[in-house]
Amino acid sequence: MTKPPPLIFENSHDGGSLPALQMLVTDIFTWEILYQISQFAIRVAFMKYSKIIVNPKKANSDAAKATLIELGPSYAVSFVHSLYVTARGVMHLYSLWAASNMDKIYIGPEGDYREAHLEVARTNILFVAYLFYDMIHILHQYPKLGGGDTMAHHMLFAFCSVINGTFGIMPFQFGWLIVGEMST
């Protein structure tokens, strides 16, 4: 009986599928924990500083407060995510800048850029985990956080990232893509 091929090739992640999938699940929960912490912090801030955060003299101050409490944690996590993965993307571009074209296109099982490639794979998992986390929140609060266009955008990028991680292709190009998260 032959062993089935790994879901994620050994070249793009040390240890193959299982460690990569464990990182994915851990990262999804990490983003959710950050969401819960942000939600708590926003509620505490409103209890202590509500008159500073939202002007009570404005006619829509109650609506503004409710919106910030409801949607603020998602925006806070998105902000942290964009800063973190953008910094990692810059790191990937720097570490692979002098690599051969082959090393920029393919994550091989060994070589001079193995550590840089594994860092790209790690960022990729972090990115996909964020997309899954965010899609759950978008669906839960639909359409307040985004509509069908946002879901399609997230699904397309998740699909591309899964291809990148599964087959270990285009680590340098992934660096350029992930730097674009700064626009988030």
PDB file of C-alpha atoms in Angstrom:
ATOM      1  CA  MET A   1       0.000   0.000   0.000  1.00  0.00           C
ATOM      2  CA  THR A   2       1.462   3.331  -1.044  1.00  0.00           C
ATOM      3  CA  LYS A   3       1.486   6.347   1.186  1.00  0.00           C
ATOM      4  CA  PRO A   4      -0.633   9.245  -0.156  1.00  0.00           C
ATOM      5  CA  PRO A   5       1.253  12.394  -1.112  1.00  0.00           C
ATOM      6  CA  PRO A   6       1.385  15.103   1.544  1.00  0.00           C
ATOM      7  CA  LEU A   7      -1.138  17.900   1.362  1.00  0.00           C
ATOM      8  CA  ILE A   8       1.735  20.348   1.669  1.00  0.00           C
ATOM      9  CA  PHE A   9       5.014  19.339   0.061  1.00  0.00           C
ATOM     10  CA  GLU A  10       8.028  18.832   2.300  1.00  0.00           C
ATOM     11  CA  ASN A  11       9.974  21.493   0.434  1.00  0.00           C
ATOM     12  CA  SER A  12       7.746  24.398   1.424  1.00  0.00           C
ATOM     13  CA  HIS A  13       7.376  23.506   5.116  1.00  0.00           C
ATOM     14  CA  ASP A  14       9.684  21.521   7.355  1.00  0.00           C
ATOM     15  CA  GLY A  15       7.701  18.489   8.446  1.00  0.00           C
ATOM     16  CA  GLY A  16       5.084  18.771   5.705  1.00  0.00           C
ATOM     17  CA  SER A  17       1.336  19.032   6.152  1.00  0.00           C
ATOM     18  CA  LEU A  18       0.678  18.400   9.824  1.00  0.00           C
ATOM     19  CA  PRO A  19       2.906  21.137  11.312  1.00  0.00           C
ATOM     20  CA  ALA A  20       1.680  23.599   8.699  1.00  0.00           C
ATOM     21  CA  LEU A  21      -1.964  22.832   9.435  1.00  0.00           C
ATOM     22  CA  GLN A  22      -1.293  23.069  13.183  1.00  0.00           C
ATOM     23  CA  MET A  23       0.256  26.518  12.637  1.00  0.00           C
ATOM     24  CA  LEU A  24      -2.776  27.535  10.575  1.00  0.00           C
ATOM     25  CA  VAL A  25      -5.249  26.579  13.300  1.00  0.00           C
ATOM     26  CA  THR A  26      -3.080  28.164  15.998  1.00  0.00           C
ATOM     27  CA  ASP A  27      -2.838  31.391  13.995  1.00  0.00           C
ATOM     28  CA  ILE A  28      -6.607  31.543  13.416  1.00  0.00           C
ATOM     29  CA  PHE A  29      -7.135  31.283  17.175  1.00  0.00           C
ATOM     30  CA  THR A  30      -4.386  33.853  17.777  1.00  0.00           C
ATOM     31  CA  TRP A  31      -6.167  36.379  15.548  1.00  0.00           C
ATOM     32  CA  GLU A  32      -9.427  35.646  17.374  1.00  0.00           C
ATOM     33  CA  ILE A  33      -7.766  36.123  20.774  1.00  0.00           C
ATOM     34  CA  LEU A  34      -6.426  39.471  19.565  1.00  0.00           C
ATOM     35  CA  TYR A  35      -9.981  40.354  18.487  1.00  0.00           C
ATOM     36  CA  GLN A  36     -11.338  39.485  21.939  1.00  0.00           C
ATOM     37  CA  ILE A  37      -8.616  41.531  23.648  1.00  0.00           C
ATOM     38  CA  SER A  38      -9.364  44.493  21.348  1.00  0.00           C
ATOM     39  CA  GLN A  39     -13.076  44.199  22.074  1.00  0.00           C
ATOM     40  CA  PHE A  40     -12.418  44.207  25.815  1.00  0.00           C
ATOM     41  CA  ALA A  41     -10.024  47.172  25.558  1.00  0.00           C
ATOM     42  CA  ILE A  42     -12.518  49.211  23.537  1.00  0.00           C
ATOM     43  CA  ARG A  43     -15.292  48.521  26.050  1.00  0.00           C
ATOM     44  CA  VAL A  44     -13.041  49.512  28.971  1.00  0.00           C
ATOM     45  CA  ALA A  45     -11.967  52.666  27.109  1.00  0.00           C
ATOM     46  CA  PHE A  46     -15.615  53.611  26.622  1.00  0.00           C
ATOM     47  CA  MET A  47     -16.379  53.070  30.278  1.00  0.00           C
ATOM     48  CA  LYS A  48     -13.564  55.412  31.311  1.00  0.00           C
ATOM     49  CA  TYR A  49     -13.290  57.888  28.431  1.00  0.00           C
ATOM     50  CA  SER A  50     -16.581  57.822  26.525  1.00  0.00           C
ATOM     51  CA  LYS A  51     -16.910  61.643  26.478  1.00  0.00           C
ATOM     52  CA  ILE A  52     -13.450  61.960  24.933  1.00  0.00           C
ATOM     53  CA  ILE A  53     -13.884  59.174  22.378  1.00  0.00           C
ATOM     54  CA  VAL A  54     -17.374  60.206  21.192  1.00  0.00           C
ATOM     55  CA  ASN A  55     -18.687  63.729  21.593  1.00  0.00           C
ATOM     56  CA  PRO A  56     -21.937  63.357  23.613  1.00  0.00           C
ATOM     57  CA  LYS A  57     -23.252  66.658  22.172  1.00  0.00           C
ATOM     58  CA  LYS A  58     -23.461  65.202  18.666  1.00  0.00           C
ATOM     59  CA  ALA A  59     -26.847  63.857  17.631  1.00  0.00           C
ATOM     60  CA  ASN A  60     -25.477  60.487  16.529  1.00  0.00           C
ATOM     61  CA  SER A  61     -23.115  59.848  19.457  1.00  0.00           C
ATOM     62  CA  ASP A  62     -24.961  56.711  20.611  1.00  0.00           C
ATOM     63  CA  ALA A  63     -24.858  55.268  17.100  1.00  0.00           C
ATOM     64  CA  ALA A  64     -21.154  56.121  16.781  1.00  0.00           C
ATOM     65  CA  LYS A  65     -20.427  54.457  20.110  1.00  0.00           C
ATOM     66  CA  ALA A  66     -22.352  51.312  19.141  1.00  0.00           C
ATOM     67  CA  THR A  67     -20.570  51.137  15.772  1.00  0.00           C
ATOM     68  CA  LEU A  68     -17.138  51.529  17.338  1.00  0.00           C
ATOM     69  CA  ILE A  69     -17.842  48.858  19.952  1.00  0.00           C
ATOM     70  CA  GLU A  70     -19.211  46.482  17.308  1.00  0.00           C
ATOM     71  CA  LEU A  71     -16.730  47.002  14.465  1.00  0.00           C
ATOM     72  CA  GLY A  72     -13.705  48.530  16.201  1.00  0.00           C
ATOM     73  CA  PRO A  73     -12.100  45.221  17.237  1.00  0.00           C
ATOM     74  CA  SER A  74     -12.080  43.975  13.624  1.00  0.00           C
ATOM     75  CA  TYR A  75     -10.424  47.175  12.463  1.00  0.00           C
ATOM     76  CA  ALA A  76      -7.885  46.989  15.291  1.00  0.00           C
ATOM     77  CA  VAL A  77      -6.909  43.427  14.354  1.00  0.00           C
ATOM     78  CA  SER A  78      -6.750  44.409  10.679  1.00  0.00           C
ATOM     79  CA  PHE A  79      -4.386  47.258  11.563  1.00  0.00           C
ATOM     80  CA  VAL A  80      -2.078  44.986  13.587  1.00  0.00           C
ATOM     81  CA  HIS A  81      -2.177  42.373  10.817  1.00  0.00           C
ATOM     82  CA  SER A  82      -1.271  44.887   8.117  1.00  0.00           C
ATOM     83  CA  LEU A  83       1.696  46.247  10.071  1.00  0.00           C
ATOM     84  CA  TYR A  84       3.028  42.804  10.971  1.00  0.00           C
ATOM     85  CA  VAL A  85       2.756  41.092   7.589  1.00  0.00           C
ATOM     86  CA  THR A  86       4.015  44.187   5.762  1.00  0.00           C
ATOM     87  CA  ALA A  87       7.139  44.162   7.939  1.00  0.00           C
ATOM     88  CA  ARG A  88       7.579  40.453   7.220  1.00  0.00           C
ATOM     89  CA  GLY A  89       7.083  41.106   3.488  1.00  0.00           C
ATOM     90  CA  VAL A  90       9.852  43.716   3.518  1.00  0.00           C
ATOM     91  CA  MET A  91      12.037  41.174   5.350  1.00  0.00           C
ATOM     92  CA  HIS A  92      11.312  38.579   2.633  1.00  0.00           C
ATOM     93  CA  LEU A  93      12.178  40.980  -0.172  1.00  0.00           C
ATOM     94  CA  TYR A  94      15.417  41.913   1.560  1.00  0.00           C
ATOM     95  CA  SER A  95      16.440  38.319   2.281  1.00  0.00           C
ATOM     96  CA  LEU A  96      15.671  37.091  -1.265  1.00  0.00           C
ATOM     97  CA  TRP A  97      16.817  40.182  -3.181  1.00  0.00           C
ATOM     98  CA  ALA A  98      20.173  38.694  -4.232  1.00  0.00           C
ATOM     99  CA  ALA A  99      18.796  35.169  -4.751  1.00  0.00           C
ATOM    100  CA  SER A 100      18.903  33.490  -8.123  1.00  0.00           C
ATOM    101  CA  ASN A 101      15.772  33.649 -10.243  1.00  0.00           C
ATOM    102  CA  MET A 102      15.118  29.991  -9.420  1.00  0.00           C
ATOM    103  CA  ASP A 103      15.314  30.684  -5.678  1.00  0.00           C
ATOM    104  CA  LYS A 104      12.904  33.588  -6.168  1.00  0.00           C
ATOM    105  CA  ILE A 105      10.392  31.351  -7.952  1.00  0.00           C
ATOM    106  CA  TYR A 106      10.647  28.005  -6.163  1.00  0.00           C
ATOM    107  CA  ILE A 107      11.082  26.963  -2.532  1.00  0.00           C
ATOM    108  CA  GLY A 108      13.522  24.079  -2.765  1.00  0.00           C
ATOM    109  CA  PRO A 109      14.126  21.443  -0.085  1.00  0.00           C
ATOM    110  CA  GLU A 110      17.641  22.775   0.571  1.00  0.00           C
ATOM    111  CA  GLY A 111      20.005  25.515  -0.439  1.00  0.00           C
ATOM    112  CA  ASP A 112      21.406  28.875   0.605  1.00  0.00           C
ATOM    113  CA  TYR A 113      17.977  30.459   0.947  1.00  0.00           C
ATOM    114  CA  ARG A 114      16.243  27.667   2.857  1.00  0.00           C
ATOM    115  CA  GLU A 115      15.660  29.759   6.009  1.00  0.00           C
ATOM    116  CA  ALA A 116      14.343  32.685   3.956  1.00  0.00           C
ATOM    117  CA  HIS A 117      11.989  30.303   2.167  1.00  0.00           C
ATOM    118  CA  LEU A 118      10.705  28.860   5.438  1.00  0.00           C
ATOM    119  CA  GLU A 119      10.025  32.396   6.703  1.00  0.00           C
ATOM    120  CA  VAL A 120       7.960  33.058   3.567  1.00  0.00           C
ATOM    121  CA  ALA A 121       6.019  29.854   4.224  1.00  0.00           C
ATOM    122  CA  ARG A 122       5.424  30.966   7.824  1.00  0.00           C
ATOM    123  CA  THR A 123       4.141  34.380   6.723  1.00  0.00           C
ATOM    124  CA  ASN A 124       1.930  32.674   4.169  1.00  0.00           C
ATOM    125  CA  ILE A 125       0.288  30.562   6.879  1.00  0.00           C
ATOM    126  CA  LEU A 126      -0.169  33.652   9.044  1.00  0.00           C
ATOM    127  CA  PHE A 127      -1.760  35.479   6.118  1.00  0.00           C
ATOM    128  CA  VAL A 128      -4.157  32.642   5.217  1.00  0.00           C
ATOM    129  CA  ALA A 129      -5.126  32.307   8.882  1.00  0.00           C
ATOM    130  CA  TYR A 130      -5.971  36.012   8.989  1.00  0.00           C
ATOM    131  CA  LEU A 131      -8.071  35.701   5.832  1.00  0.00           C
ATOM    132  CA  PHE A 132     -10.039  32.778   7.294  1.00  0.00           C
ATOM    133  CA  TYR A 133     -10.476  34.604  10.616  1.00  0.00           C
ATOM    134  CA  ASP A 134     -11.623  37.759   8.824  1.00  0.00           C
ATOM    135  CA  MET A 135     -14.045  35.901   6.537  1.00  0.00           C
ATOM    136  CA  ILE A 136     -15.725  34.420   9.615  1.00  0.00           C
ATOM    137  CA  HIS A 137     -16.162  37.900  11.095  1.00  0.00           C
ATOM    138  CA  ILE A 138     -17.356  39.352   7.791  1.00  0.00           C
ATOM    139  CA  LEU A 139     -20.010  36.643   7.521  1.00  0.00           C
ATOM    140  CA  HIS A 140     -20.989  37.078  11.170  1.00  0.00           C
ATOM    141  CA  GLN A 141     -21.416  40.839  10.816  1.00  0.00           C
ATOM    142  CA  TYR A 142     -22.509  40.865   7.166  1.00  0.00           C
ATOM    143  CA  PRO A 143     -22.638  43.378   5.489  1.00  0.00           C
ATOM    144  CA  LYS A 144     -21.221  45.816   8.047  1.00  0.00           C
ATOM    145  CA  LEU A 145     -17.571  44.740   7.621  1.00  0.00           C
ATOM    146  CA  GLY A 146     -17.797  44.061   3.907  1.00  0.00           C
ATOM    147  CA  GLY A 147     -19.972  42.591   1.216  1.00  0.00           C
ATOM    148  CA  GLY A 148     -19.638  40.017  -1.511  1.00  0.00           C
ATOM    149  CA  ASP A 149     -16.721  41.873  -3.061  1.00  0.00           C
ATOM    150  CA  THR A 150     -14.719  41.622   0.154  1.00  0.00           C
ATOM    151  CA  MET A 151     -15.503  37.919   0.492  1.00  0.00           C
ATOM    152  CA  ALA A 152     -14.511  37.293  -3.145  1.00  0.00           C
ATOM    153  CA  HIS A 153     -11.276  39.252  -2.609  1.00  0.00           C
ATOM    154  CA  HIS A 154     -10.439  37.236   0.527  1.00  0.00           C
ATOM    155  CA  MET A 155     -11.280  33.897  -1.116  1.00  0.00           C
ATOM    156  CA  LEU A 156      -9.142  34.696  -4.175  1.00  0.00           C
ATOM    157  CA  PHE A 157      -6.149  35.680  -2.046  1.00  0.00           C
ATOM    158  CA  ALA A 158      -6.626  32.629   0.202  1.00  0.00           C
ATOM    159  CA  PHE A 159      -6.689  30.414  -2.900  1.00  0.00           C
ATOM    160  CA  CYS A 160      -3.470  31.989  -4.226  1.00  0.00           C
ATOM    161  CA  SER A 161      -1.804  31.642  -0.825  1.00  0.00           C
ATOM    162  CA  VAL A 162      -2.796  27.997  -0.520  1.00  0.00           C
ATOM    163  CA  ILE A 163      -1.236  27.347  -3.941  1.00  0.00           C
ATOM    164  CA  ASN A 164       1.900  29.227  -2.866  1.00  0.00           C
ATOM    165  CA  GLY A 165       2.181  27.260   0.365  1.00  0.00           C
ATOM    166  CA  THR A 166       1.223  23.876  -1.030  1.00  0.00           C
ATOM    167  CA  PHE A 167       3.587  23.880  -3.971  1.00  0.00           C
ATOM    168  CA  GLY A 168       6.272  26.174  -2.588  1.00  0.00           C
ATOM    169  CA  ILE A 169       6.230  28.574  -5.509  1.00  0.00           C
ATOM    170  CA  MET A 170       6.972  32.276  -5.907  1.00  0.00           C
ATOM    171  CA  PRO A 171       8.368  33.221  -2.479  1.00  0.00           C
ATOM    172  CA  PHE A 172       9.829  36.513  -3.738  1.00  0.00           C
ATOM    173  CA  GLN A 173       6.611  37.489  -5.502  1.00  0.00           C
ATOM    174  CA  PHE A 174       4.723  36.634  -2.315  1.00  0.00           C
ATOM    175  CA  GLY A 175       6.929  39.184  -0.544  1.00  0.00           C
ATOM    176  CA  TRP A 176       5.764  41.860  -2.982  1.00  0.00           C
ATOM    177  CA  LEU A 177       2.145  40.791  -2.593  1.00  0.00           C
ATOM    178  CA  ILE A 178       2.249  40.827   1.195  1.00  0.00           C
ATOM    179  CA  VAL A 179       3.847  44.293   1.317  1.00  0.00           C
ATOM    180  CA  GLY A 180       0.606  45.449  -0.320  1.00  0.00           C
ATOM    181  CA  GLU A 181      -1.201  44.621   2.917  1.00  0.00           C
ATOM    182  CA  MET A 182      -0.019  48.011   4.191  1.00  0.00           C
ATOM    183  CA  SER A 183      -2.926  49.479   2.224  1.00  0.00           C
ATOM    184  CA  THR A 184      -5.278  47.644   4.590  1.00  0.00           C
TER     185      THR A 184
END
